[in-house]
Coordinates of C-alpha atoms in Angstrom, one line a residue:
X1 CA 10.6 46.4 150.3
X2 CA 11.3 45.2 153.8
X3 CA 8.0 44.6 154.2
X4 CA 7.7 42.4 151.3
X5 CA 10.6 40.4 152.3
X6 CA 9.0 39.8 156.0
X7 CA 6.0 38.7 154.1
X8 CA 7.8 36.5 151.9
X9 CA 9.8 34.3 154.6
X10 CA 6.9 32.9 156.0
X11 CA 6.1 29.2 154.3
X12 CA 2.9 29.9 153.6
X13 CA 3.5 33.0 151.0
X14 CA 2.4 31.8 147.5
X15 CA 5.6 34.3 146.1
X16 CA 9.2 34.5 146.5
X17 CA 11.3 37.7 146.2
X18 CA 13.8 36.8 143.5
X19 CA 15.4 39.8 143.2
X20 CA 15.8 43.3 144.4
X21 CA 16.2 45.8 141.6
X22 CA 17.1 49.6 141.5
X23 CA 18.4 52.1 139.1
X24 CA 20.9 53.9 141.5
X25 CA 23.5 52.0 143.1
X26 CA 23.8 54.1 146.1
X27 CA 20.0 52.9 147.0
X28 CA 20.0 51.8 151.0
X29 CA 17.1 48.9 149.8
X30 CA 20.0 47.3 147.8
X31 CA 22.2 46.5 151.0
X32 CA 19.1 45.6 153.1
X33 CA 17.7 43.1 150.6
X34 CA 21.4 41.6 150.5
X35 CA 21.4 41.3 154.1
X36 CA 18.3 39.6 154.6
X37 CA 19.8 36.8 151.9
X38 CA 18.0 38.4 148.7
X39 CA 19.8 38.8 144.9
X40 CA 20.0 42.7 144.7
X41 CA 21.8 44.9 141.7
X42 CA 21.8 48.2 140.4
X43 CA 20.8 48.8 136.9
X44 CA 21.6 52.3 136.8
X45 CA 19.7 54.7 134.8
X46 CA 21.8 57.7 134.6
X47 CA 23.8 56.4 131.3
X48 CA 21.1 55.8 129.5
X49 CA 20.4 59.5 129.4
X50 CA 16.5 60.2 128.0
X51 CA 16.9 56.8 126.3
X52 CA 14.3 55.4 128.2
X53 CA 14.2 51.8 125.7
X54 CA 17.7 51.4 126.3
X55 CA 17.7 51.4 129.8
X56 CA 14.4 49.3 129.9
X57 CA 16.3 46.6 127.6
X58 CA 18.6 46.6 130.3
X59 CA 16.0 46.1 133.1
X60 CA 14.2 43.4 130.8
X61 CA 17.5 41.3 130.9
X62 CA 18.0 41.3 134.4
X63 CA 14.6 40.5 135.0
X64 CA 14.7 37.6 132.3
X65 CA 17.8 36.3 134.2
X66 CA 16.3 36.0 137.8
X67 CA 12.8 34.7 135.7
X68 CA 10.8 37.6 137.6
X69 CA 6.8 36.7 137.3
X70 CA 5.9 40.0 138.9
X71 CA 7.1 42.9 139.5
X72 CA 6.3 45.4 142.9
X73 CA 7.8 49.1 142.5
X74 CA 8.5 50.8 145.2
X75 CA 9.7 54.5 145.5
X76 CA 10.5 54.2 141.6
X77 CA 10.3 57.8 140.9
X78 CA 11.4 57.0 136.8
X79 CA 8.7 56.6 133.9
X80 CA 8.3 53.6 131.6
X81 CA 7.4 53.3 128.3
X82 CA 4.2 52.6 127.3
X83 CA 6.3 49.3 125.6
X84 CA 7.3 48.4 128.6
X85 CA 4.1 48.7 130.9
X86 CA 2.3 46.9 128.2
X87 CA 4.8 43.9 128.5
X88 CA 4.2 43.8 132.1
X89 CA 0.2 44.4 132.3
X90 CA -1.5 42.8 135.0
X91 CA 1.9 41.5 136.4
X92 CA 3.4 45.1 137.8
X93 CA 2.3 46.6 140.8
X94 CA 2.7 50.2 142.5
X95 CA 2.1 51.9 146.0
X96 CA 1.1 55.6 146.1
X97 CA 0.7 57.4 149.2
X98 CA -2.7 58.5 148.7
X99 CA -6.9 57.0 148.7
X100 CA -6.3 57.0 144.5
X101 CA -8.2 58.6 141.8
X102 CA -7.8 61.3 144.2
X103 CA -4.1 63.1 145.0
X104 CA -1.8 61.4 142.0
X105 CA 1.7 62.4 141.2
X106 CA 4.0 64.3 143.5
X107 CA 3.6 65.7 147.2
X108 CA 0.1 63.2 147.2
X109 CA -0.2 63.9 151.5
X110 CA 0.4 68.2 150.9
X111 CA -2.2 67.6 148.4
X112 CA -4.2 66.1 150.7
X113 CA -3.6 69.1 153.5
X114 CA -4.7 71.4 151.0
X115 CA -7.6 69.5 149.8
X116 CA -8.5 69.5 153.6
X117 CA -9.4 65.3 153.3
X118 CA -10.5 64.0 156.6
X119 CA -9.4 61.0 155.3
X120 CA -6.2 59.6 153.4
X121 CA -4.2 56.5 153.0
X122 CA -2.3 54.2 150.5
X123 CA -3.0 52.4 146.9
X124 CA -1.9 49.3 145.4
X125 CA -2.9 49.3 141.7
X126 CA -1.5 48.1 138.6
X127 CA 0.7 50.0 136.4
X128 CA -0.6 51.4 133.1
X129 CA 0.9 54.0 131.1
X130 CA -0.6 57.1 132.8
X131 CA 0.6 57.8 135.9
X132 CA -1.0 56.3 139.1
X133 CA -3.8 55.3 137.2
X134 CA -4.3 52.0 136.7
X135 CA -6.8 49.1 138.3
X136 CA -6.8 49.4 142.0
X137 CA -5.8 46.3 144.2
X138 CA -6.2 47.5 147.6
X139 CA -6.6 50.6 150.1
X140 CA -5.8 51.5 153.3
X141 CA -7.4 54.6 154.8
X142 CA -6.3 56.5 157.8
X143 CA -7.6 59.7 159.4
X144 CA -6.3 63.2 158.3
X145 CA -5.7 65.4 161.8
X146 CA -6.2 69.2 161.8
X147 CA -2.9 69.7 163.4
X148 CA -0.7 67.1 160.5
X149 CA 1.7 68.2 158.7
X150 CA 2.7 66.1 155.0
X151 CA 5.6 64.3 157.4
X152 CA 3.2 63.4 160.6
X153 CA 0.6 62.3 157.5
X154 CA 3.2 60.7 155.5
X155 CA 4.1 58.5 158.8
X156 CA 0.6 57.2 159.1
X157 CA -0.2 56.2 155.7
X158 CA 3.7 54.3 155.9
X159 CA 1.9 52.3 158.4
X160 CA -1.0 51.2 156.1
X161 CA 1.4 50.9 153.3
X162 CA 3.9 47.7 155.0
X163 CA 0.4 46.2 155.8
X164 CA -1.1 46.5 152.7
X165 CA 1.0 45.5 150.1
X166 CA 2.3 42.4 151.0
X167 CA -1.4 41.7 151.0
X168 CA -2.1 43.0 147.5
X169 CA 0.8 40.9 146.7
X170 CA -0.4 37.9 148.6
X171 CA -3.7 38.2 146.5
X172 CA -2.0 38.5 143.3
X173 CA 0.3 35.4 143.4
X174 CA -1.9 33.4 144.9
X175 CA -4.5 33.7 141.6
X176 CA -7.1 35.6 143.7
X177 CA -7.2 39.0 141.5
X178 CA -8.8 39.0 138.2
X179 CA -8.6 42.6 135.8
X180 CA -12.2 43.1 134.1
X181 CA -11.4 46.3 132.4
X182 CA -10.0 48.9 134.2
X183 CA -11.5 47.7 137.3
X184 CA -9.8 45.2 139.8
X185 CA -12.0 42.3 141.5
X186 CA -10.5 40.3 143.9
X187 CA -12.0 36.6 145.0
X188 CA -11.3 37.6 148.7
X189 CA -14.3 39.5 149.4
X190 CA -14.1 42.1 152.2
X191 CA -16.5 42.4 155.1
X192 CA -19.4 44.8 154.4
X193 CA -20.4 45.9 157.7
X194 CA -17.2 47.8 158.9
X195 CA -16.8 51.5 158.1
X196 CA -13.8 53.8 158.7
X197 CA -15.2 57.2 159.6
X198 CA -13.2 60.4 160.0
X199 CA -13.5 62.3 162.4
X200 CA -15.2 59.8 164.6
X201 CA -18.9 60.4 165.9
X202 CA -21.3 59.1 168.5

């Protein structure tokens, strides 16, 4: 979120963060967007019990108020409808803590100990129904040490993630991603000659 705000406050950024959202009012991201001068409320989730509609009606009208284009979850560890995802297609992104299709869900960066990856990283993807599975919007890969641990791992790919996503978002407001399918295209096209290799080699 902080980095997204950074982002945002230069002049050049084609979006503006309208609003901060979460569904627990004891969330630290609520008093930092409020000091950096953004609109932030709780919409709590607990009362809504399994009544996942409810709640997301309640989400739906404080987005409606602020006029929210796009959405950007962060650390949103609660399931939407399949209603709701479909409302917000191509217009809601996620960050997951791992190189995506590979690692989704929970503990992605233990997953990736066990796997024994010599690489990970960070996704920014759209948000479909299943769970870290929709059209990827951008990567950032960093190298996987025999010596990490998930929180030493978890540190790097945190790194990748505050560059990355305001980038993604950059993209995406500024009409530069299109969605052909399940597969994301993007009119910025990256350079072909560079390669991230892990571990490195003459």
């Amino acid at each position: 979120m902080a980095a997204l705000i950074a982002a945002a406050a230069a002049a050049d950024f084609p979006a503006e963060i309208a609003v901060v959202i979460s569904n627990r009012a004891d969330a630290d991201g609520l008093e930092r967007a409020r000091a950096s001068g953004i609109p932030a409320l709780a919409v709590e989730s607990k009362p809504f019990g399994a009544n996942r509609g409810a709640f997301e009606a309640a989400l739906q009208s404080a987005l409606d108020r602020h006029q929210i284009d796009l959405i950007c979850l962060g650390g949103f560890m609660r399931l939407f409808t399949a209603e709701f995802v479909q409302r917000w297609y191509g217009r809601m992104l996620n960050i997951h803590p791992s190189l995506l299709p590979s690692f989704p869900g929970l503990e992605p960066q233990a997953q990736a100990l066990r796997a024994g990856v010599k690489l990970s990283g960070a996704t920014v993807h759209f948000v479909i129904p299943e769970t870290d599975a929709g059209p990827i919007l951008m990567q950032g890969a960093v190298p996987v040490f025999d010596d990490d641990t998930p929180q030493t791992l978890a540190g790097r790919i945190l790194q990748v993630e505050h560059r990355i996503y305001p980038e993604a978002l950059r993209l995406l407001a500024g009409g530069q991603v299109r969605l052909e399918g399940a597969v994301c295209k993007t009119a910025k096209v990256p350079g072909r000659e560079g390669s991230l290799i892990s571990p490195a080699s003459k």
